[in-house]
Coordinates of N, CA and C in Angstrom, one line a residue:
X1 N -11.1 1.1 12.7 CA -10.0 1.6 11.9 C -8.7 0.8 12.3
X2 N -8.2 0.2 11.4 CA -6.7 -0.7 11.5 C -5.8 0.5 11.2
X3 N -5.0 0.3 12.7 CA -3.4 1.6 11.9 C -2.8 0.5 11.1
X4 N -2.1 1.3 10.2 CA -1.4 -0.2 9.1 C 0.1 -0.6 9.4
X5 N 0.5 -1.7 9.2 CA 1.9 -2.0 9.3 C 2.8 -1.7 8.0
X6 N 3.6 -1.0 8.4 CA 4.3 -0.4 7.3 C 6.3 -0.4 7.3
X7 N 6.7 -0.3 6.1 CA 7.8 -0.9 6.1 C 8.9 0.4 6.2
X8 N 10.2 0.1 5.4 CA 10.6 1.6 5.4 C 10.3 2.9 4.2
X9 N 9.9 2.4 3.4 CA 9.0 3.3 2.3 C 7.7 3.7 3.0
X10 N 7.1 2.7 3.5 CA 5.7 3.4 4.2 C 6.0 4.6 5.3
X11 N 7.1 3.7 6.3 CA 7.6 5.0 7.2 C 8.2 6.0 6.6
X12 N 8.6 6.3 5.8 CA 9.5 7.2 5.3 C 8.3 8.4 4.7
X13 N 6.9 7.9 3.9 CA 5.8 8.3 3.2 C 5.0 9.0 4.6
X14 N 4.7 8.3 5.8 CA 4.2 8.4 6.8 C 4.8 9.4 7.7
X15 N 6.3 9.4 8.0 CA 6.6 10.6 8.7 C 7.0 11.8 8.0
X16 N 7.3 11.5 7.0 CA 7.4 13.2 6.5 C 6.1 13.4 5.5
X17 N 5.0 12.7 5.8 CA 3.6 13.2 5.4 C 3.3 14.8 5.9
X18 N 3.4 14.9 7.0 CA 2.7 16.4 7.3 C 3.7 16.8 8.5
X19 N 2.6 17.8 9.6 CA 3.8 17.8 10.6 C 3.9 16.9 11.6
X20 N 2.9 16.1 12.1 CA 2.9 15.6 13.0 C 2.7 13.5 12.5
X21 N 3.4 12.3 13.4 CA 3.0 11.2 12.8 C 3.5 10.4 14.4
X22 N 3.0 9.1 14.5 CA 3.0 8.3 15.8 C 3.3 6.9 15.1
X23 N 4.6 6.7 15.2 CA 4.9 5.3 14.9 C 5.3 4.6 16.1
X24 N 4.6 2.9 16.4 CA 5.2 2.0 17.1 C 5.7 1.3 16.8
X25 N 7.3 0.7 17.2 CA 7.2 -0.2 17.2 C 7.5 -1.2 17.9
X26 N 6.9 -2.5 17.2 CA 6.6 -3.8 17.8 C 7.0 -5.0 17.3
X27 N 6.0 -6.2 17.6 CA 6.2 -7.6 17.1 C 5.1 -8.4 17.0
X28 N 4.2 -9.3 16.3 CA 3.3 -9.7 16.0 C 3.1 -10.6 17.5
X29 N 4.3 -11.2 17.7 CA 4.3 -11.8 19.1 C 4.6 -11.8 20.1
X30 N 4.4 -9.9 20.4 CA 4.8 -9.1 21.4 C 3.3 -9.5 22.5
X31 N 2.9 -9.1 23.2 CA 1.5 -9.1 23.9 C 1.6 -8.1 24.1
X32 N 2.1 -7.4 25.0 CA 1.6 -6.2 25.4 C 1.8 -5.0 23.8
X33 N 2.3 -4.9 22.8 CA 2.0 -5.0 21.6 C 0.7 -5.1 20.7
X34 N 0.2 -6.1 21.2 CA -1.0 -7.0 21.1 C -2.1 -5.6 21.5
X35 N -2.0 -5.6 22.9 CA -2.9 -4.7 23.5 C -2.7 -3.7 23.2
X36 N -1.6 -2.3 22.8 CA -1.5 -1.4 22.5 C -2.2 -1.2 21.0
X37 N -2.2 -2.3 20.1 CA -3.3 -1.4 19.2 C -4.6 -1.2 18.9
X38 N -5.4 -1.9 20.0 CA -6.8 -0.9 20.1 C -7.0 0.6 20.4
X39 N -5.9 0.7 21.8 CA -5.7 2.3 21.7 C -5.2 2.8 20.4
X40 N -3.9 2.6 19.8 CA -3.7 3.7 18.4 C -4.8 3.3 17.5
X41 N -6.0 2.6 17.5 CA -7.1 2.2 16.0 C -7.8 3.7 16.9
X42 N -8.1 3.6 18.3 CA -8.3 4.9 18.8 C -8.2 5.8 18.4
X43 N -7.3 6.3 19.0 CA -6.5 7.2 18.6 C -6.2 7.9 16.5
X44 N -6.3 6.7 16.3 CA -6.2 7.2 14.9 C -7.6 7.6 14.2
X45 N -8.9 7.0 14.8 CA -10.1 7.5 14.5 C -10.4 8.7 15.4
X46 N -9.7 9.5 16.6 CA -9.9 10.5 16.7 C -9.1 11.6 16.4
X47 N -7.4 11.3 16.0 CA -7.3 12.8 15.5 C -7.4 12.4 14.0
X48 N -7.6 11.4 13.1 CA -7.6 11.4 11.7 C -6.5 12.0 11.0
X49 N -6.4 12.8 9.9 CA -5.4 13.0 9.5 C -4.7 14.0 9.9
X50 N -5.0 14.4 11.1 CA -4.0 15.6 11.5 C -3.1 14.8 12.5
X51 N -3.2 13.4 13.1 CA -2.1 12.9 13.0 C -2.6 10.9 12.2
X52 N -1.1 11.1 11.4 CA -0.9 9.6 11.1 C -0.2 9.0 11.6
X53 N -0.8 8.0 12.0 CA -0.3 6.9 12.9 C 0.1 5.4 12.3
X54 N 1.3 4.7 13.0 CA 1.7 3.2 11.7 C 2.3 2.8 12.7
X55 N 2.5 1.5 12.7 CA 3.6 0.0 12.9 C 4.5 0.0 12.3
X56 N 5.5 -0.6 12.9 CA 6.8 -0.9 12.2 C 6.9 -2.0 13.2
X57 N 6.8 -3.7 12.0 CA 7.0 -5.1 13.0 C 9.4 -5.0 12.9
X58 N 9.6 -4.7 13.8 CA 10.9 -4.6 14.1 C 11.6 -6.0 13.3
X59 N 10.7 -7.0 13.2 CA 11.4 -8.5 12.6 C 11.9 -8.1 11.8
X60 N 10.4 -7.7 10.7 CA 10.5 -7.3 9.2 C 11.2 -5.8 9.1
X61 N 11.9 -5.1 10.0 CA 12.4 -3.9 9.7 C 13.2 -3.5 10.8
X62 N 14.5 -4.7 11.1 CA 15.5 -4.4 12.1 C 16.2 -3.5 11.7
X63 N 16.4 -2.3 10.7 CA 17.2 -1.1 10.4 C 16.6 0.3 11.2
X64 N 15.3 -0.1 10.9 CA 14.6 1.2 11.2 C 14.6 1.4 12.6
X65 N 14.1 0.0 13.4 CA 14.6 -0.1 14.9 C 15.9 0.2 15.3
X66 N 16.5 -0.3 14.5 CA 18.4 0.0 15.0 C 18.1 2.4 14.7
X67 N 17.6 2.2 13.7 CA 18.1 3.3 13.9 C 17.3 4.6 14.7
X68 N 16.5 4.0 15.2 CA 15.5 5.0 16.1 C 15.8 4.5 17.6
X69 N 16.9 3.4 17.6 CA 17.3 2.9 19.1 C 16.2 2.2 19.9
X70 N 15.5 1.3 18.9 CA 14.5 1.0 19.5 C 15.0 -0.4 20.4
X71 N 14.8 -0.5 22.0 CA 15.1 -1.6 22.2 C 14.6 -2.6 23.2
X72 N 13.1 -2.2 23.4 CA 12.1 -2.8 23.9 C 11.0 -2.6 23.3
X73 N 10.0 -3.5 23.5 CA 8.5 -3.2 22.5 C 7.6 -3.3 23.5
X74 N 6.5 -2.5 23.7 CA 6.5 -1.4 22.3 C 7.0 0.0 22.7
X75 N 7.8 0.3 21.4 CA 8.3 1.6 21.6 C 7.7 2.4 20.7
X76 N 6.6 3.8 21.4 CA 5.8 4.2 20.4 C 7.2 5.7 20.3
X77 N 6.9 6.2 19.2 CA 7.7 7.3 18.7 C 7.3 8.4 18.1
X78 N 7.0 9.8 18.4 CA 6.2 10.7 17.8 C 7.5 11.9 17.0
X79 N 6.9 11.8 15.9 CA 7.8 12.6 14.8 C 6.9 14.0 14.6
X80 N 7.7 15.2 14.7 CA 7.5 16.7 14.4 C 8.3 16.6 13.2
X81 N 7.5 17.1 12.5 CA 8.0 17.7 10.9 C 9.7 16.8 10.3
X82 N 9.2 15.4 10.8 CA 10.1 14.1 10.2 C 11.8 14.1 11.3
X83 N 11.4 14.7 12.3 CA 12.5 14.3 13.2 C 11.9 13.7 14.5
X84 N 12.2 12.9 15.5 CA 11.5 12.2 16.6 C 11.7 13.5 17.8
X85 N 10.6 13.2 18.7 CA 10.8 14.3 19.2 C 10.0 14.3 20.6
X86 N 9.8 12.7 21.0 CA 9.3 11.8 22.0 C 9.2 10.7 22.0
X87 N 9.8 10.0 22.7 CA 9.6 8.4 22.7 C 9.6 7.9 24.3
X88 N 8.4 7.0 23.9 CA 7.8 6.1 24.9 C 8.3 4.8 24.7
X89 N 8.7 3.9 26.0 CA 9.2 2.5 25.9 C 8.0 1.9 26.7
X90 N 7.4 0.8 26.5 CA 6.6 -0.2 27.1 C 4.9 0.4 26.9
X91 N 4.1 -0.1 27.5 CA 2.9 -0.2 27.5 C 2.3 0.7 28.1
X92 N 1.5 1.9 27.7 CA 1.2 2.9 28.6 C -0.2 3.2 28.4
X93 N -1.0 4.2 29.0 CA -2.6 4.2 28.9 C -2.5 4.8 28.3
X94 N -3.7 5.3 27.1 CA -4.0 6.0 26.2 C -3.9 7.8 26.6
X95 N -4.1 7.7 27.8 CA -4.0 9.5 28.4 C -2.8 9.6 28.3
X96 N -1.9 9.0 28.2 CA -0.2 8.9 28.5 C 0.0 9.1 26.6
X97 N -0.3 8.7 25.8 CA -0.2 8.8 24.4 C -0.6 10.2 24.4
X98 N -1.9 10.2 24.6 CA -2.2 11.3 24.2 C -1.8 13.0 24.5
X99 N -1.2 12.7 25.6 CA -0.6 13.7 26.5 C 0.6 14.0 26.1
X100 N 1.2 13.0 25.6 CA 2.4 13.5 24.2 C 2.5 13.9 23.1
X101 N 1.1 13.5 22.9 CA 1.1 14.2 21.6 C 1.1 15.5 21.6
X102 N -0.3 16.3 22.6 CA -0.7 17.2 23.1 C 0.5 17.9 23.1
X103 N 1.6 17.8 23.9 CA 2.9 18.1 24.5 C 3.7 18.2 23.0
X104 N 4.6 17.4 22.8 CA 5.2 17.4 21.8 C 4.8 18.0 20.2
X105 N 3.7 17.5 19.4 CA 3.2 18.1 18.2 C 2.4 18.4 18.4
X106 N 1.9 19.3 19.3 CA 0.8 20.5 18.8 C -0.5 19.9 18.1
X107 N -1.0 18.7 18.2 CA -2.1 18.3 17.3 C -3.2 19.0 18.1
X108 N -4.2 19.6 16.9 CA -5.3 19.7 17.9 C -6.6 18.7 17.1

């Protein structure tokens, strides 16, 4: 499962989708970027729709980064009911994602 790259209509569709959503973002010619999305294709084929997960390539969408203060990649970002409400900077293990999630939105 590919998480999708999505712009500011997709983020905007994606985080106030439900309660819980996990956006990164990144750069197509980030690396450690690179390696972070096998874990979220993970991650996205284990919690399915009870959380939605997306990209945001910061090139194609320096507003959305300005305005979530994004300013290293990858910065993943987890949204409760369309406000942020954990953010991770740099490259971390999947237990570390997931342990925010756990923590922060309540997914089960």
């Amino acid at each position: 499962m590919n998480v999708p790259t999505v712009n500011q209509e997709g983020f905007e569709q994606i985080v106030n989708s439900g309660e819980t959503a996990l956006i990164e973002f990144g750069a197509s010619w980030c690396a450690p970027c690179r390696a972070l999305g096998p874990i979220l294709d993970e991650m996205s084929a284990e919690y399915g729709a009870s959380l939605p997960i997306a990209k945001v390539d910061v090139d194609d969408s320096p507003e959305l980064a300005s305005t979530y203060g994004v300013m290293s990649m990858p910065t993943v970002i987890l949204f409760y009911k369309g406000s942020p409400v954990d953010k991770l900077v740099g490259l971390r293990s999947k237990a570390v994602y997931q342990a925010a999630v756990e923590r922060s939105c309540k997914v089960s």
